[in-house]
Coordinates of C-alpha atoms in Angstrom, one line a residue:
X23 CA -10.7 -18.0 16.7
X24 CA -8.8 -17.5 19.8
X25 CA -5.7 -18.6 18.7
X26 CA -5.9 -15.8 15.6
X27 CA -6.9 -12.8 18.2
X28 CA -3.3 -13.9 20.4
X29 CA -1.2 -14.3 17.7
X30 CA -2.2 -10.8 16.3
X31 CA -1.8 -9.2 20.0
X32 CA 1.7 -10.4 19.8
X33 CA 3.4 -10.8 16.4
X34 CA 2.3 -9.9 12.6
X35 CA 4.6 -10.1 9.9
X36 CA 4.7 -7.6 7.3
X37 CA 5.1 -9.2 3.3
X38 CA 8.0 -6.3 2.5
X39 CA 11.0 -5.7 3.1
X40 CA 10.2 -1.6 2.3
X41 CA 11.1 0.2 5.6
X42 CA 8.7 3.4 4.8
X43 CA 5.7 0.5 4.7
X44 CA 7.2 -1.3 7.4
X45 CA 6.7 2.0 9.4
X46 CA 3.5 3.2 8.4
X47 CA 1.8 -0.8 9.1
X48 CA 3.4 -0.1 12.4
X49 CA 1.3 3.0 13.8
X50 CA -1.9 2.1 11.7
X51 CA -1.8 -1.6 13.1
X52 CA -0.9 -0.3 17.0
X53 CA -4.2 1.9 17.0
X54 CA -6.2 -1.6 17.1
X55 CA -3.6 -3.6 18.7
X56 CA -1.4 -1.4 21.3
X57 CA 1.1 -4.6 22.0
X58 CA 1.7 -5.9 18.3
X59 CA 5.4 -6.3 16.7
X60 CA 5.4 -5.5 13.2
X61 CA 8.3 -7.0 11.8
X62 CA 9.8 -7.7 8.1
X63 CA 10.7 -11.2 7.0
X64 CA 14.4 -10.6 7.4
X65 CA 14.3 -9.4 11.4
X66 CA 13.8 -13.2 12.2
X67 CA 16.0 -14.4 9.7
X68 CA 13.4 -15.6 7.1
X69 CA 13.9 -15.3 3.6
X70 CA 10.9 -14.9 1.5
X71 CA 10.9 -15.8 -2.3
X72 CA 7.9 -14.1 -3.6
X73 CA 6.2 -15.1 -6.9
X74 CA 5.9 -13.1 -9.9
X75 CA 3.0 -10.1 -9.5
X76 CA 0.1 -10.9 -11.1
X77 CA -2.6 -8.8 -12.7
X78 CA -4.8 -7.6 -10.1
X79 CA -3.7 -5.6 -6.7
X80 CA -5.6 -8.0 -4.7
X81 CA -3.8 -10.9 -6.2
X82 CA -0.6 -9.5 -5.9
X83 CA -1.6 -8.3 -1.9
X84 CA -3.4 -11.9 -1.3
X85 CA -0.2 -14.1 -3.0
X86 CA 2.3 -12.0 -1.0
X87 CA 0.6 -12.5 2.2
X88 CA -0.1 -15.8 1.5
X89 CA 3.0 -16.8 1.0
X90 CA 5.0 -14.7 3.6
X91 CA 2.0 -16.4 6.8
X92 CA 3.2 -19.9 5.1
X93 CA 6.8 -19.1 5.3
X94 CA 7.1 -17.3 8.8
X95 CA 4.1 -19.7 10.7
X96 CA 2.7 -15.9 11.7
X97 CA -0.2 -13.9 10.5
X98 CA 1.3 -11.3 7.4
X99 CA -0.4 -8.3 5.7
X100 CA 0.7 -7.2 2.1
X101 CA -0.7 -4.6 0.1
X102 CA -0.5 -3.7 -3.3
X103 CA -1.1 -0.5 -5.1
X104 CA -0.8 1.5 -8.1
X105 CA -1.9 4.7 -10.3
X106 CA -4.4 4.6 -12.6
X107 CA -4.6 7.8 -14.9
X108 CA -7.8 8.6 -16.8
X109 CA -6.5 10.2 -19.7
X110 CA -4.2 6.9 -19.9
X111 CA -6.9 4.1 -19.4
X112 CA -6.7 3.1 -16.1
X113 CA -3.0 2.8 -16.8
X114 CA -0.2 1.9 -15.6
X115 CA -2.3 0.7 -12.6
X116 CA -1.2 -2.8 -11.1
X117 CA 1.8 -2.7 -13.4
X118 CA 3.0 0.7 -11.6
X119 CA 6.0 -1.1 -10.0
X120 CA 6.7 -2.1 -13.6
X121 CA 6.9 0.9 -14.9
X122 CA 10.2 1.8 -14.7
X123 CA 13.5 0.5 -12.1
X124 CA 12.9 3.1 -9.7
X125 CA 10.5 6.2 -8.5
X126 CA 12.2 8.8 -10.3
X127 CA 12.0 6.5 -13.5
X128 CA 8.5 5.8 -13.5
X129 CA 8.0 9.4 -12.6
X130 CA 9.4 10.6 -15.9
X131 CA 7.6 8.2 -17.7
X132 CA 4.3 9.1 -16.5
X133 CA 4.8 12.9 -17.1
X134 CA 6.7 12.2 -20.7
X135 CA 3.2 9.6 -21.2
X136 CA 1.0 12.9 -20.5
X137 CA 3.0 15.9 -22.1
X138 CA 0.2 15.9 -24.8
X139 CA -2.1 16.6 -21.9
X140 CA -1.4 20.2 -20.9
X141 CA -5.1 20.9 -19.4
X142 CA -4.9 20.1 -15.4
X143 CA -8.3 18.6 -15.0
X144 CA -7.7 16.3 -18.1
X145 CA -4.6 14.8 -15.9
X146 CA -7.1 13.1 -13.0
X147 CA -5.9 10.0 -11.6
X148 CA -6.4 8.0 -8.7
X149 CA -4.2 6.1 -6.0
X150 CA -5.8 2.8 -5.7
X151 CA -4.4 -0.2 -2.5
X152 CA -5.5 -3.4 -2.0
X153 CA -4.4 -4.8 1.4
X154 CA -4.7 -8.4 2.7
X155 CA -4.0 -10.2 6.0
X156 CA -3.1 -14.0 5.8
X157 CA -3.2 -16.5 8.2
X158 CA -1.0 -19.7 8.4
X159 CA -4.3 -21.4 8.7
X160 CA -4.8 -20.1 4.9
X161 CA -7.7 -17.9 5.8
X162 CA -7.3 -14.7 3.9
X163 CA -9.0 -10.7 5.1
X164 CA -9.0 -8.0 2.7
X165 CA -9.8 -4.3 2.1
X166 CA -9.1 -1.5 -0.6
X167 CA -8.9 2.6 -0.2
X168 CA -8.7 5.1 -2.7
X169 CA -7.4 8.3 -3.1
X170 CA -8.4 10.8 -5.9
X171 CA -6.6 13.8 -7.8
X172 CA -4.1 14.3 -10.8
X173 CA -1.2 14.3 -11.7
X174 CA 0.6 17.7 -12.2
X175 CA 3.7 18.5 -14.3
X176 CA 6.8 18.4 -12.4
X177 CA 7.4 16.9 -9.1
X178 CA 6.9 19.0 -6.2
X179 CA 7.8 17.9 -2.3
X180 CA 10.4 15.6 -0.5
X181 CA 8.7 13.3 1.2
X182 CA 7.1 10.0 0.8
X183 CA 7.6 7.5 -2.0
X184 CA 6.2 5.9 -5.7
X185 CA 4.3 8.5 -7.4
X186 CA 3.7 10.7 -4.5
X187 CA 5.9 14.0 -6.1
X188 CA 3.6 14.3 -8.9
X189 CA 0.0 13.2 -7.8
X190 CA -1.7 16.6 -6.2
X191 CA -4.8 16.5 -3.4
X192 CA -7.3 18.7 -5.2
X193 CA -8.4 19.4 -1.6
X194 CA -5.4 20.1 0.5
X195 CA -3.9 21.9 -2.6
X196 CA -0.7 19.9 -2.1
X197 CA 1.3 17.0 -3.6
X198 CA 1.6 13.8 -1.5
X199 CA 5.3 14.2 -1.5
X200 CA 4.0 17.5 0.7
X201 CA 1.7 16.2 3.3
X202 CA 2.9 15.4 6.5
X203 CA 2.7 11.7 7.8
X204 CA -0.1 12.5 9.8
X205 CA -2.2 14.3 6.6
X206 CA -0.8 11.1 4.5
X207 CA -1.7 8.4 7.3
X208 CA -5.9 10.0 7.0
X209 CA -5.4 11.0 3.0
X210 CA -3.8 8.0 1.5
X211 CA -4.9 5.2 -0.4
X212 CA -3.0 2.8 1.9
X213 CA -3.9 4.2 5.3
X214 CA -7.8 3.6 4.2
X215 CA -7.1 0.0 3.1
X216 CA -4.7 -0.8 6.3
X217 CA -7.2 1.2 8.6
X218 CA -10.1 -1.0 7.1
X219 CA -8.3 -4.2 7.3
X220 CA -7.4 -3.7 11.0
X221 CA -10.3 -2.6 11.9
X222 CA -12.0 -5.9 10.5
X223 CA -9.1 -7.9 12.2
X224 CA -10.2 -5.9 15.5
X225 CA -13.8 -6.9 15.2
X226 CA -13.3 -10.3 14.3
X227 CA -10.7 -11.2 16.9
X228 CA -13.7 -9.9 19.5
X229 CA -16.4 -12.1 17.9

């Protein structure tokens, strides 16, 4: 146990190579751990082959973690998320990266997939993240967050990434793509899984 708690002080290796993720694990996992180096595969010259997704996010969050703790002997966190849209089924869910090449694609898609839909509150959808933190000892920590609203009909904001243009917080009365880092960091889907996974990391590392 004491050899986990140092090892997450110093070094934690994050299962991406996405630099807005890279950033955001960064000041979530330095609110628990004040001294920790986030750092992507390719900053120490590791080359990560991960497997093909599979159909749950904690799966996909677990096998990516997994793999990357195996491959860089340090302790890595992965996350997977997705949309899931009522009026769709639950879909596209954990085949959102799937849904098209890039954000702007799978944007279009999931408007063109609800133009039948022209009632707001028929549009809900929810922002669903599965997180995991793997150790190379194989032992595995996970936690989920959600995030609740719908999707409205053209994108609105700049910032962010994914879905983010289009999905609107019925309670701040604004896109993601319009919050702020800080209002995304609380809001999110991933800050409440990442925020919950640390904090179990924190806890445990004291026991």
């Amino acid at each position: 146990m004491e050899e986990r708690k140092e090892m997450n002080l110093t070094k934690i290796i994050i299962a991406s190579e996405n630099k807005s993720k890279a950033e955001e694990l960064r000041k979530i996992s330095k609110r628990f751990f004040p001294n920790i180096e986030v750092l992507t595969p390719s900053e120490i010259k590791i080359k990560v082959n991960y497997p093909e997704e599979g159909l749950s996010y904690e799966e996909n969050a677990i096998t990516k973690a997994k793999v990357a703790a195996n491959a860089c002997g340090l302790p890595a966190v992965s996350d997977d998320s997705g949309i899931e849209v009522e009026a769709l089924g639950g879909a596209p869910g954990a085949l959102s990266a799937r849904y098209g090449a890039t954000d702007s694609e799978r944007n279009s898609r999931l408007l063109s997939d609800l133009s039948q839909i022209t009632e707001s509150q028929k549009r809900k959808a929810r922002y669903w993240c599965s997180a995991a933190i793997a150790f190379p000892n194989e032992e595995v920590i996970t936690a989920s967050g959600e995030w609740c609203g719908r999707i409205i009909f053209e994108p609105k904001g700049k910032n962010g990434f994914g879905f983010d243009p289009i999905f609107f917080d019925e309670e701040l009365g604004k896109t993601a793509a319009e919050l702020s880092e800080e209002e995304k960091s609380i809001r999110s889907h991933r800050g409440k899984a990442l925020n919950a996974l640390f904090e179990d990391v924190s806890r445990l590392s004291r026991s």
